[in-house]
Coordinates of C-alpha atoms in Angstrom, one line a residue:
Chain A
X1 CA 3.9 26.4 33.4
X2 CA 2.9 24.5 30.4
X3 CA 4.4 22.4 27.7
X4 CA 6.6 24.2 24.9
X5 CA 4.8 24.4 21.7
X6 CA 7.0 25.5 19.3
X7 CA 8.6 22.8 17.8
X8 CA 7.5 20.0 20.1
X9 CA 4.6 17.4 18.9
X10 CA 3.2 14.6 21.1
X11 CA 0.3 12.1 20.7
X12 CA -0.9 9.4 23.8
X13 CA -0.2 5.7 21.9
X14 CA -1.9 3.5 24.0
X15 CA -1.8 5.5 27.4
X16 CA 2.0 6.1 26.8
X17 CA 3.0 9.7 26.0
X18 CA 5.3 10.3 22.6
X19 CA 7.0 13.3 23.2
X20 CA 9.3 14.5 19.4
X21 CA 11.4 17.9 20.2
X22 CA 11.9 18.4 16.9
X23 CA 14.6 21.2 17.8
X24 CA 16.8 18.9 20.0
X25 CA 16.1 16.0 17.6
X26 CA 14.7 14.2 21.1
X27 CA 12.2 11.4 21.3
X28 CA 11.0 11.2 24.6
X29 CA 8.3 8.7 26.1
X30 CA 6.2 8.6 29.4
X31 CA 4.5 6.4 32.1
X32 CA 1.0 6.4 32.8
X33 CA 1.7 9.0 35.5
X34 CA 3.8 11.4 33.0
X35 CA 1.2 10.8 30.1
X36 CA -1.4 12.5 33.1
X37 CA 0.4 15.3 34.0
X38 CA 1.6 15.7 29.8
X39 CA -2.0 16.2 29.0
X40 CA -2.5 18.7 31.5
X41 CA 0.5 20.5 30.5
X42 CA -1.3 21.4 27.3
X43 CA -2.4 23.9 29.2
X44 CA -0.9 26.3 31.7
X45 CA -0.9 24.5 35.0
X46 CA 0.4 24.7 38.7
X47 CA 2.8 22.5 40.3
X48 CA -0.7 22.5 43.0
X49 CA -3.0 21.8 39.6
X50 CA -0.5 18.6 38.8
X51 CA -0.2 16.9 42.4
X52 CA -4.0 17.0 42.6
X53 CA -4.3 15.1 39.8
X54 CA -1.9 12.7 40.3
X55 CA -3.8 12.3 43.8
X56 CA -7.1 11.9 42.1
X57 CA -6.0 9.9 39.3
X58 CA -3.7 7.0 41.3
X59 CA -5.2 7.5 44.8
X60 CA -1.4 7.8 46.4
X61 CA -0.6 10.7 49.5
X62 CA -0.5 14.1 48.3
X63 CA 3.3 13.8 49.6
X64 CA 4.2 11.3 46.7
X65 CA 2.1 13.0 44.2
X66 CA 3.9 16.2 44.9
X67 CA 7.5 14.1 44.9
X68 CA 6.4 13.0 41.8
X69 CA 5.5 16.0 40.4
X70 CA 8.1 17.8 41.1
X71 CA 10.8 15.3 39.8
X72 CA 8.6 15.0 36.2
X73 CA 8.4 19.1 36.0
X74 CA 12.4 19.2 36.6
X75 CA 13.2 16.4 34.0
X76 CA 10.9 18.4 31.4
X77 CA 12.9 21.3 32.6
X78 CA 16.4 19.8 32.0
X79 CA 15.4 19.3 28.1
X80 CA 13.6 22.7 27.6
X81 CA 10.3 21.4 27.3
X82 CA 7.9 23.9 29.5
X83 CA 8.0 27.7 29.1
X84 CA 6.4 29.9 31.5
X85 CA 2.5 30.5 30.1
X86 CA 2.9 33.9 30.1
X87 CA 5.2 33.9 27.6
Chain B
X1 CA -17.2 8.5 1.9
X2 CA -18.4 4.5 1.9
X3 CA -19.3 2.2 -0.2
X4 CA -21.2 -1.1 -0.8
X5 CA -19.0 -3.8 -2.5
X6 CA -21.2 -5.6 -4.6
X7 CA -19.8 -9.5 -5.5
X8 CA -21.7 -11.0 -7.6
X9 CA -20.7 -8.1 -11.3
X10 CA -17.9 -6.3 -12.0
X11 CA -17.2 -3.2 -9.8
X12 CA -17.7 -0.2 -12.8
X13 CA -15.7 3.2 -12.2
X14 CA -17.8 6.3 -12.7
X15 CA -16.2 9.2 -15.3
X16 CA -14.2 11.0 -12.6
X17 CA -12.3 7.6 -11.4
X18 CA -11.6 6.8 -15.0
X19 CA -10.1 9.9 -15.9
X20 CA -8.0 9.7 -12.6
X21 CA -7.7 5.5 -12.8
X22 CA -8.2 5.3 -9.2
X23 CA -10.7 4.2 -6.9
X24 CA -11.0 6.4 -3.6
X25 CA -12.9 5.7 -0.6
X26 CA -12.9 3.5 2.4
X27 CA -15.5 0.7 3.0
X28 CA -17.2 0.8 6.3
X29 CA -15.0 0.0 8.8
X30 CA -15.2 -3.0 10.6
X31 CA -13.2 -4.1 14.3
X32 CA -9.6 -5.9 13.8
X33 CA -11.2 -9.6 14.9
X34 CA -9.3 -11.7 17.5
X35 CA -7.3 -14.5 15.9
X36 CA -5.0 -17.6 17.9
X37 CA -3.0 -18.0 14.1
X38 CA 0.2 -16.8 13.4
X39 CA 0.7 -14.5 10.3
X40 CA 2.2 -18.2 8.6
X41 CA -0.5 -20.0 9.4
X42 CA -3.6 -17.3 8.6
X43 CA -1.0 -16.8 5.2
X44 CA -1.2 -20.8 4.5
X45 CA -4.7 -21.0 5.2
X46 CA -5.5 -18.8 2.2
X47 CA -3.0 -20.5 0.2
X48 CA -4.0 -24.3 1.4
X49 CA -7.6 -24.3 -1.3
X50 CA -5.6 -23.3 -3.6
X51 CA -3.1 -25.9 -3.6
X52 CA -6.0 -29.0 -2.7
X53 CA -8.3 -28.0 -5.6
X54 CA -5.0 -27.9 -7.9
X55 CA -3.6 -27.1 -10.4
X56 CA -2.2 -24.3 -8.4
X57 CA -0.1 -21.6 -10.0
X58 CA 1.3 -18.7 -8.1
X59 CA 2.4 -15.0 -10.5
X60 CA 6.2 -15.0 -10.1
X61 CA 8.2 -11.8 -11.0
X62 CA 11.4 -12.4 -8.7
X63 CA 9.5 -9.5 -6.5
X64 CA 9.5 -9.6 -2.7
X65 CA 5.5 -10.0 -2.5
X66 CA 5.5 -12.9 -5.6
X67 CA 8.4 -14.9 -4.2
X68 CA 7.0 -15.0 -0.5
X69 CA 3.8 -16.2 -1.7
X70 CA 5.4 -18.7 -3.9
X71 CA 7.6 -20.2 -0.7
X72 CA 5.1 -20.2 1.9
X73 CA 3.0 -22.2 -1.0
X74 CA 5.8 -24.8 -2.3
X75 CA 6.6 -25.2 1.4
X76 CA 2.8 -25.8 2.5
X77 CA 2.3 -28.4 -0.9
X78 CA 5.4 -30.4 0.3
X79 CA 4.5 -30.4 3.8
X80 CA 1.0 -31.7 2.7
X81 CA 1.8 -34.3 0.4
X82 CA 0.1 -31.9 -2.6
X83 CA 1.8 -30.8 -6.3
X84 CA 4.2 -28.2 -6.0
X85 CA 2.7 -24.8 -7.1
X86 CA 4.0 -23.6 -10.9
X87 CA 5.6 -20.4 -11.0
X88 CA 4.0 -18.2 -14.0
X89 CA 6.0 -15.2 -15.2
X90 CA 6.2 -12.9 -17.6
X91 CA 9.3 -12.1 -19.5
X92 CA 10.3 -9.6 -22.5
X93 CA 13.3 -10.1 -24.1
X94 CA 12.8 -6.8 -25.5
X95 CA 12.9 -4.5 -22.2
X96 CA 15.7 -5.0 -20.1
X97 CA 14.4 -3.2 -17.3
X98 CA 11.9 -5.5 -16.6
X99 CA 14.4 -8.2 -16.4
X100 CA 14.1 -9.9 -13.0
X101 CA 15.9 -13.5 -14.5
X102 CA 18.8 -13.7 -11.8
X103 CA 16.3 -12.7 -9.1
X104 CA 13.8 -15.4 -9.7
X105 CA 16.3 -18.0 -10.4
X106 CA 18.1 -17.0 -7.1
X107 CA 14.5 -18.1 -5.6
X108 CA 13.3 -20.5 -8.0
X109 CA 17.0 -22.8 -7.1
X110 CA 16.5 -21.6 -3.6
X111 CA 13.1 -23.3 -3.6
X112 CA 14.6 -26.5 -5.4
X113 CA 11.1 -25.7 -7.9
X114 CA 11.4 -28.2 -11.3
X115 CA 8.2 -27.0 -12.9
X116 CA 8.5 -23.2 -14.2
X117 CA 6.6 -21.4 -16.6
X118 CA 8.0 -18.6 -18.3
X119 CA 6.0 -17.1 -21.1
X120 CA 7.3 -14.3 -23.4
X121 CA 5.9 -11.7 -24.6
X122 CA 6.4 -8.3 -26.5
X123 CA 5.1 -5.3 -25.4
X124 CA 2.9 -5.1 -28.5
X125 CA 1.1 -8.0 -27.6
X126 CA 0.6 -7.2 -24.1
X127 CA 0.0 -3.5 -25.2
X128 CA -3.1 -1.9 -23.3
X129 CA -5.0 -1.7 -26.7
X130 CA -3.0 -5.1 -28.0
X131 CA -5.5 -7.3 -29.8
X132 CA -5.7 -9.4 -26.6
X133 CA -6.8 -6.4 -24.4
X134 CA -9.4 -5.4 -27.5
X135 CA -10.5 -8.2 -26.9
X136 CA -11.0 -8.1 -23.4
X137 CA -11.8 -4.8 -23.3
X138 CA -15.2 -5.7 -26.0
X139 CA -16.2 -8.4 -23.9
X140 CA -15.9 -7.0 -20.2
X141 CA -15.5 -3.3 -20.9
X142 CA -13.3 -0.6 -19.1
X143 CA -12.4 -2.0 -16.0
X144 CA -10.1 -1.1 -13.0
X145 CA -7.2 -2.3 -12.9
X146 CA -7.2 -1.5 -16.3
X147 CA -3.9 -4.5 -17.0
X148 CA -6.6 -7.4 -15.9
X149 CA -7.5 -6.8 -20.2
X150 CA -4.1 -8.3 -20.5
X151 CA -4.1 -11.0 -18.0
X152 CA -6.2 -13.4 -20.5
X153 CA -2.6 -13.8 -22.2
X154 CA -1.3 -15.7 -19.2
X155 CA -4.5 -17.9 -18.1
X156 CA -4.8 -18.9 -21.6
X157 CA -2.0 -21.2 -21.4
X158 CA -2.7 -23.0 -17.7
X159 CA -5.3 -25.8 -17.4
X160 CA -7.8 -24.0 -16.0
X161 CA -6.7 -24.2 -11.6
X162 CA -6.0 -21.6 -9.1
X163 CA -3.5 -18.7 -9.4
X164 CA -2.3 -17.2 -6.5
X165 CA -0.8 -13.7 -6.5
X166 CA 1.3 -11.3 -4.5
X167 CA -1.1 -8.7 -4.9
X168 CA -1.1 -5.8 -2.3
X169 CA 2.7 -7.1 -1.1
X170 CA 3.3 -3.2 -1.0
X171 CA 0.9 -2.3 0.8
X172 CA 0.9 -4.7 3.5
X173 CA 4.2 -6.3 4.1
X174 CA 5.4 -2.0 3.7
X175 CA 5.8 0.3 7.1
X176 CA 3.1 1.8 8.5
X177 CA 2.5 5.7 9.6
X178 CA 4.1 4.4 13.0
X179 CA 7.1 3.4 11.5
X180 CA 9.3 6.5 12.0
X181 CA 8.3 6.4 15.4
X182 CA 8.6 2.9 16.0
X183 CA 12.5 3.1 14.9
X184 CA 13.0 6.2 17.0
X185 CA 11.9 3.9 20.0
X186 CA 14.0 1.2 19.3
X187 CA 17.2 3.7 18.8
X188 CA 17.6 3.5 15.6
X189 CA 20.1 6.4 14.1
X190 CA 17.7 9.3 13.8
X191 CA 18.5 10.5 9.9
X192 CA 16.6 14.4 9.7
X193 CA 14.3 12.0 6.8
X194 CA 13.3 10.2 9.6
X195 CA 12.7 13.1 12.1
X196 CA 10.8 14.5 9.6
X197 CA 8.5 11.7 8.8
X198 CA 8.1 11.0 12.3
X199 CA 6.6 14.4 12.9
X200 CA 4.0 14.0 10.2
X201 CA 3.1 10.5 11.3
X202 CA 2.0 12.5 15.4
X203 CA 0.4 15.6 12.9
X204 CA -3.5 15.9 13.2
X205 CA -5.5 15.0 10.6
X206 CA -6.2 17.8 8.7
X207 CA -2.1 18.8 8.6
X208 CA -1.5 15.0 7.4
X209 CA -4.2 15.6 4.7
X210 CA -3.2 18.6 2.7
X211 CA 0.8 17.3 3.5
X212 CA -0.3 14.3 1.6
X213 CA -2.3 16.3 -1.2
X214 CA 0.7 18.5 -1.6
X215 CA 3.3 15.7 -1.8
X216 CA 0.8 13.8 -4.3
X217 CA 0.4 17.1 -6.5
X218 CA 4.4 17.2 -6.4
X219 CA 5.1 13.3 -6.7
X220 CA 2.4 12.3 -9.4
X221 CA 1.3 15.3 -11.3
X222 CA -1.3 13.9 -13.5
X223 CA -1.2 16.4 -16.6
X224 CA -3.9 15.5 -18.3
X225 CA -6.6 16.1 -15.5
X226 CA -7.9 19.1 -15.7
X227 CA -6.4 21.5 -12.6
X228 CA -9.7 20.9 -10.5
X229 CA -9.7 17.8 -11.4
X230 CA -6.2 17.1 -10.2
X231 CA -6.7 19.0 -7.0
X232 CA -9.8 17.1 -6.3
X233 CA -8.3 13.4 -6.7
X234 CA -5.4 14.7 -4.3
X235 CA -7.7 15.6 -1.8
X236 CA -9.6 12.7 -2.1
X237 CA -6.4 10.2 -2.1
X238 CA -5.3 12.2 0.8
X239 CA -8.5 12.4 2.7
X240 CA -8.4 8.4 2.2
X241 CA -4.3 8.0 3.5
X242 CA -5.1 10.5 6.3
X243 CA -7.0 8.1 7.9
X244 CA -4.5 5.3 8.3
X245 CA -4.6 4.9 12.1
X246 CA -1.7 5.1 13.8
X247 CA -1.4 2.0 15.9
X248 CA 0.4 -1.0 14.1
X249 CA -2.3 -3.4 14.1
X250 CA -5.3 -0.9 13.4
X251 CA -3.3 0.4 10.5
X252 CA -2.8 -2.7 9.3
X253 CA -6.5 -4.2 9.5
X254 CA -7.3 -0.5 8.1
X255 CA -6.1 -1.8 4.9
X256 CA -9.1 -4.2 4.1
X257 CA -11.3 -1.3 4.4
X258 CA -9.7 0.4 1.2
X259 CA -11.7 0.2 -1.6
X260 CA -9.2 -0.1 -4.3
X261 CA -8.8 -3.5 -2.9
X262 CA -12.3 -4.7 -3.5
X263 CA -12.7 -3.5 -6.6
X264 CA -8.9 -5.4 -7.9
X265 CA -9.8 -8.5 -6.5
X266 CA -13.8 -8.7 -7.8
X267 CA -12.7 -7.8 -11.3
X268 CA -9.6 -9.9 -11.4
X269 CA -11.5 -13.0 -10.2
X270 CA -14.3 -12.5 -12.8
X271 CA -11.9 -12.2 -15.6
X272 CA -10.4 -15.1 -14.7
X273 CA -13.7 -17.0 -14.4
X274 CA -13.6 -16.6 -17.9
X275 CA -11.0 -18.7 -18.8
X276 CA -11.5 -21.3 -16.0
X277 CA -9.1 -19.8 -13.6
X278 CA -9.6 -19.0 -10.0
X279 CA -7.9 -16.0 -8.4
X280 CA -6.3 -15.9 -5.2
X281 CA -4.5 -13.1 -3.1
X282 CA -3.2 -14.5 -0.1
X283 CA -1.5 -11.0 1.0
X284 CA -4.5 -9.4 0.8
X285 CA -6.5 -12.2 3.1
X286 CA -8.3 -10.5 5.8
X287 CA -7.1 -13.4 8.0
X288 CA -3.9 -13.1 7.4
X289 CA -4.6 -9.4 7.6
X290 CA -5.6 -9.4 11.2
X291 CA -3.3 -12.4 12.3
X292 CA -0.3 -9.6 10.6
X293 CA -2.0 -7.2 12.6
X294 CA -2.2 -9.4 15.9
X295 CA 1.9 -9.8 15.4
X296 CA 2.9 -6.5 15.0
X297 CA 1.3 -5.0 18.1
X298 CA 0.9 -1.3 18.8
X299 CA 4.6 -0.9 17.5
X300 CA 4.7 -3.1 14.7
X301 CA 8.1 -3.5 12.6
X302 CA 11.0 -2.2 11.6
X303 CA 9.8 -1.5 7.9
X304 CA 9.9 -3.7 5.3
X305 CA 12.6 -6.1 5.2
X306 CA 12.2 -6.5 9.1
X307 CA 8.7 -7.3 8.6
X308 CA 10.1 -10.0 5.6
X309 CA 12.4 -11.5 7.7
X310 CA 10.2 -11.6 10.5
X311 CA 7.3 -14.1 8.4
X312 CA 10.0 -15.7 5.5
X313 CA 13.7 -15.8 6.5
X314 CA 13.0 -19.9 7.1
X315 CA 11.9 -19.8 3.3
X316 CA 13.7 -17.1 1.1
X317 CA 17.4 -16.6 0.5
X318 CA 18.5 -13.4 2.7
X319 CA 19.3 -10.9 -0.7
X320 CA 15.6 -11.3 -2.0
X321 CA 14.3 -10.6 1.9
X322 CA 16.4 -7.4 1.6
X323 CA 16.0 -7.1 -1.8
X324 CA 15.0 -3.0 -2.2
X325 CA 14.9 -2.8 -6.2
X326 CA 12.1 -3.7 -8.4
X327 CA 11.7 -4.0 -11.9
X328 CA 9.7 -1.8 -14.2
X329 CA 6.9 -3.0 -16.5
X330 CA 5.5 0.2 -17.7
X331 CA 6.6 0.0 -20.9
X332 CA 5.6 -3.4 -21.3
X333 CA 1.9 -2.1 -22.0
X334 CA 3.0 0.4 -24.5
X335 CA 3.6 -0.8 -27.7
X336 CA 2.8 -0.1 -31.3
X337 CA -0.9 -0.1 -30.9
X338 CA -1.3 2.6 -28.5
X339 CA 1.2 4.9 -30.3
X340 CA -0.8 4.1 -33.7
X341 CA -4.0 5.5 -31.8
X342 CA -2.6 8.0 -30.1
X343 CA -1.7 9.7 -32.7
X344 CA -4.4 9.5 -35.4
X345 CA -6.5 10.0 -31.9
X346 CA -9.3 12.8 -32.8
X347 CA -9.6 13.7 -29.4
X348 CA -13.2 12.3 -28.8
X349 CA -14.1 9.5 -26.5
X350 CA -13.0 11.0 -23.6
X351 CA -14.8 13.8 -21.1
X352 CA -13.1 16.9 -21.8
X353 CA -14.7 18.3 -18.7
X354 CA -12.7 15.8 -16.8
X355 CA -9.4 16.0 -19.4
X356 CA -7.2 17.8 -21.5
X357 CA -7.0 15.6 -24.7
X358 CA -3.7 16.9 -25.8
X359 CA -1.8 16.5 -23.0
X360 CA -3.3 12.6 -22.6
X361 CA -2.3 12.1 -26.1
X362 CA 1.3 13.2 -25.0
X363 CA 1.4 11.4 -21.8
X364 CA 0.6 8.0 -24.1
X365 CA 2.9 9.4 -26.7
X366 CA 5.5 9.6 -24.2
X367 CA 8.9 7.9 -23.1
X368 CA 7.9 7.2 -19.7
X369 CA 4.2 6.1 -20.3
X370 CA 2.4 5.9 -17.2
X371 CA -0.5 3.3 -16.2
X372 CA -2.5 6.2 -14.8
X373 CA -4.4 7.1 -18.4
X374 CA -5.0 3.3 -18.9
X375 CA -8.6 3.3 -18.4
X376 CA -8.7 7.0 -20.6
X377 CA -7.1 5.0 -23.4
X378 CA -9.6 2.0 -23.3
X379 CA -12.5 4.7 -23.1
X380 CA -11.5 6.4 -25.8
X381 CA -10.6 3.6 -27.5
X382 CA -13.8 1.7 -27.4
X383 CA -15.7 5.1 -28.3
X384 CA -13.9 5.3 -31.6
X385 CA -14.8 1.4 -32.1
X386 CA -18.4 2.3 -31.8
X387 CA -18.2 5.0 -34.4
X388 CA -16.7 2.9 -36.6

């Protein structure tokens, strides 16, 4: 999965994440967590590719990280912000 | 691009700014420095020599940036035991659009201020090639900003002193490239204007750059350049707004590093030297600057009257702190003596490389004159003065 690119702009201000679907007229912003896994969602990733990198990053349990992960990766979900890579 | 400001001479434009009256480039960028004073206090600091070395006299159109400057000044002089500052403006009977009166009485009563002066001209005698600016122009030759050649009319009539000015008001007290964003943060109704300048202010560099070019080609066409000539000033003006950080406080300490800046304040203070008078521009005070920068954060304000009532609402009356009009003094440099030029104009003077001499002979001919062939007019000008 990785981020939608058509019609969606975001830029890190100060290790927060500015998310603009311009399409839904949405302005979203993250934590320091989301504004990890948004930067590797540039890029098609795996729900396996996030966790690890919330594990690396923040040194919690690969339980939480994946908790985490999977919670994030829904909420993008819910406002049609990921599309499938392959796509 | 770079450049070293030099201090101690006027800063000369080169054939290619003159044609386009502009001054592109950024100095070399410095770091925003740390600062324990308010925005009020870094502001009276710049204001405070001023007002001890005395007379002090402060520019006063009625404007946002000139009645600030004027508060925060009566209010420091009273505070301190020192004169009031004098309020100096410019009026002509003649062109009602540039009537500000009820504006700057609104502020001059709200200020309880006894001592005005209000001198009044026509445009003819504050015409760009008036025999004041010849004058001027003889003496100092073609300068940017090419109205300084008509500023001699006002310091002529104070006693030597300080004049402080709300120079760079626009630029600094304005919203910044995070703006948009900033408002979409704090829920403000998202207009499609504001979606749409919200994307451009998150576009990379390059996109930004030739948005800007394109909106400068479309905005301020400047017909007399020749095309490449045009096309290259937009993409050096862009290339110069492009980099406007987009954090609050970096965009706002960016501002000192524009070299337009420099050059205005330099030339204005050494014209002014000439008649005794010493120049101030408190908005432009790179401590104030970095204490502005130091309040605002990452996210800054709300725009422009936010950021007004944020520093003046003790001091101004609410309408002038929301105030979004502003007067027009264009045609108060366009009188009798450029038209008389203009037309018996032979059409040398000026680089035709760089220019199309007919269409600059419009433009000055024109309804809507615009300060943009100033320093064109002043070159060509002087070059028919030394064939004479």
């Amino acid at each position: 999965m990785k981020l939608r690119r058509d019609g969606v702009t975001w830029r890190e201000i100060d290790g927060e994440m500015v998310i603009l679907d311009l399409k839904t007229s949405k302005y979203l912003t993250t934590n320091r967590a989301g504004t990890t896994l948004v930067r590797l969602l540039a890029e098609d990733r795996s729900t396996g590719d996030l966790t690890d990198a919330l594990v690396t990053e923040f040194g919690i349990s690969t339980d939480q990280a994946a908790g985490d992960v999977a919670t994030f990766v829904d909420s993008l979900e819910q406002r049609g912000l990921l599309q499938d890579a392959a796509l | 691009m770079t450049h070293a400001i030099p201090v101690h001479d006027y800063i000369r434009s080169d054939p290619f700014e003159v044609a386009t009256c502009w001054q592109h480039g950024l100095t070399e960028p410095t770091a925003l420095p740390a600062t324990s004073r308010t925005p009020r206090e870094a502001l009276e600091a710049a204001i405070l020599p001023a007002l001890v070395e005395g007379p002090c006299y402060v520019t006063f159109s009625g404007g946002r940036d000139s009645s600030a400057v004027l508060a925060v000044a009566t209010d420091l002089a009273r505070r301190k035991g020192l004169p009031d500052p004098v309020p100096v403006t410019r009026v002509y009977p003649d062109l009602p659009e540039s009537d500000e009166t009820e504006w700057q009485e609104l502020v001059v009563s709200h200020l309880r201020i006894e001592n005005w002066l209000r001198l009044e001209f026509t445009e003819d005698e504050t015409d760009l090639i008036g025999p004041a600016a010849r004058l001027s122009i003889r003496q100092h030759g073609i300068l940017w900003p090419p109205a300084l050649h008509s500023h001699g009319l006002v310091y002529r009539h104070l006693s030597g002193g300080a004049m402080l000015t709300g120079e760079g008001g626009d630029a600094v007290l304005d919203a910044r490239r995070i703006t948009p964003l900033t408002l979409l943060r704090r829920r403000r109704r998202a207009t499609r204007r504001l979606w749409s300048d919200a994307a451009k202010a998150l576009a990379p560099a390059p996109v930004r750059r030739r948005q800007i070019a394109r909106d400068l080609e479309v905005s301020d066409p400047q017909l007399w350049l020749r095309p490449d000539v045009a096309r290259r000033h937009e993409r050096l003006a862009a290339a110069d707004e492009a980099k406007q950080p987009l954090r609050y406080d970096n965009a706002t300490w960016w501002i000192n590093s524009r070299r337009f800046w420099a050059t205005m304040t330099t030339n204005q203070s050494l014209i002014a030297s000439t008649y005794g008078v010493r120049t101030a521009d408190p908005l432009l005070d790179a401590g104030f600057l970095a204490a502005l920068a130091h309040a605002g954060g990452i996210w800054g304000f709300n725009g422009r009257t936010s950021t007004m009532k944020a520093l003046f609402s003790d001091l101004l009356p609410p309408a002038l702190l929301a105030r979004r009009t502003k007067a027009s003094f264009n045609n108060a440099y366009s009188g009798r003596y450029t038209r008389e030029f203009a037309t018996a104009w032979d059409g040398t003077g000026v680089d035709t490389e760089l220019v199309d001499p007919e269409a600059l002979r419009a433009m000055w001919l024109s309804d809507t004159p615009t300060m943009s062939t100033a320093m064109l007019l002043h070159q060509a000008w002087l070059a028919s003065q030394s064939e004479s």
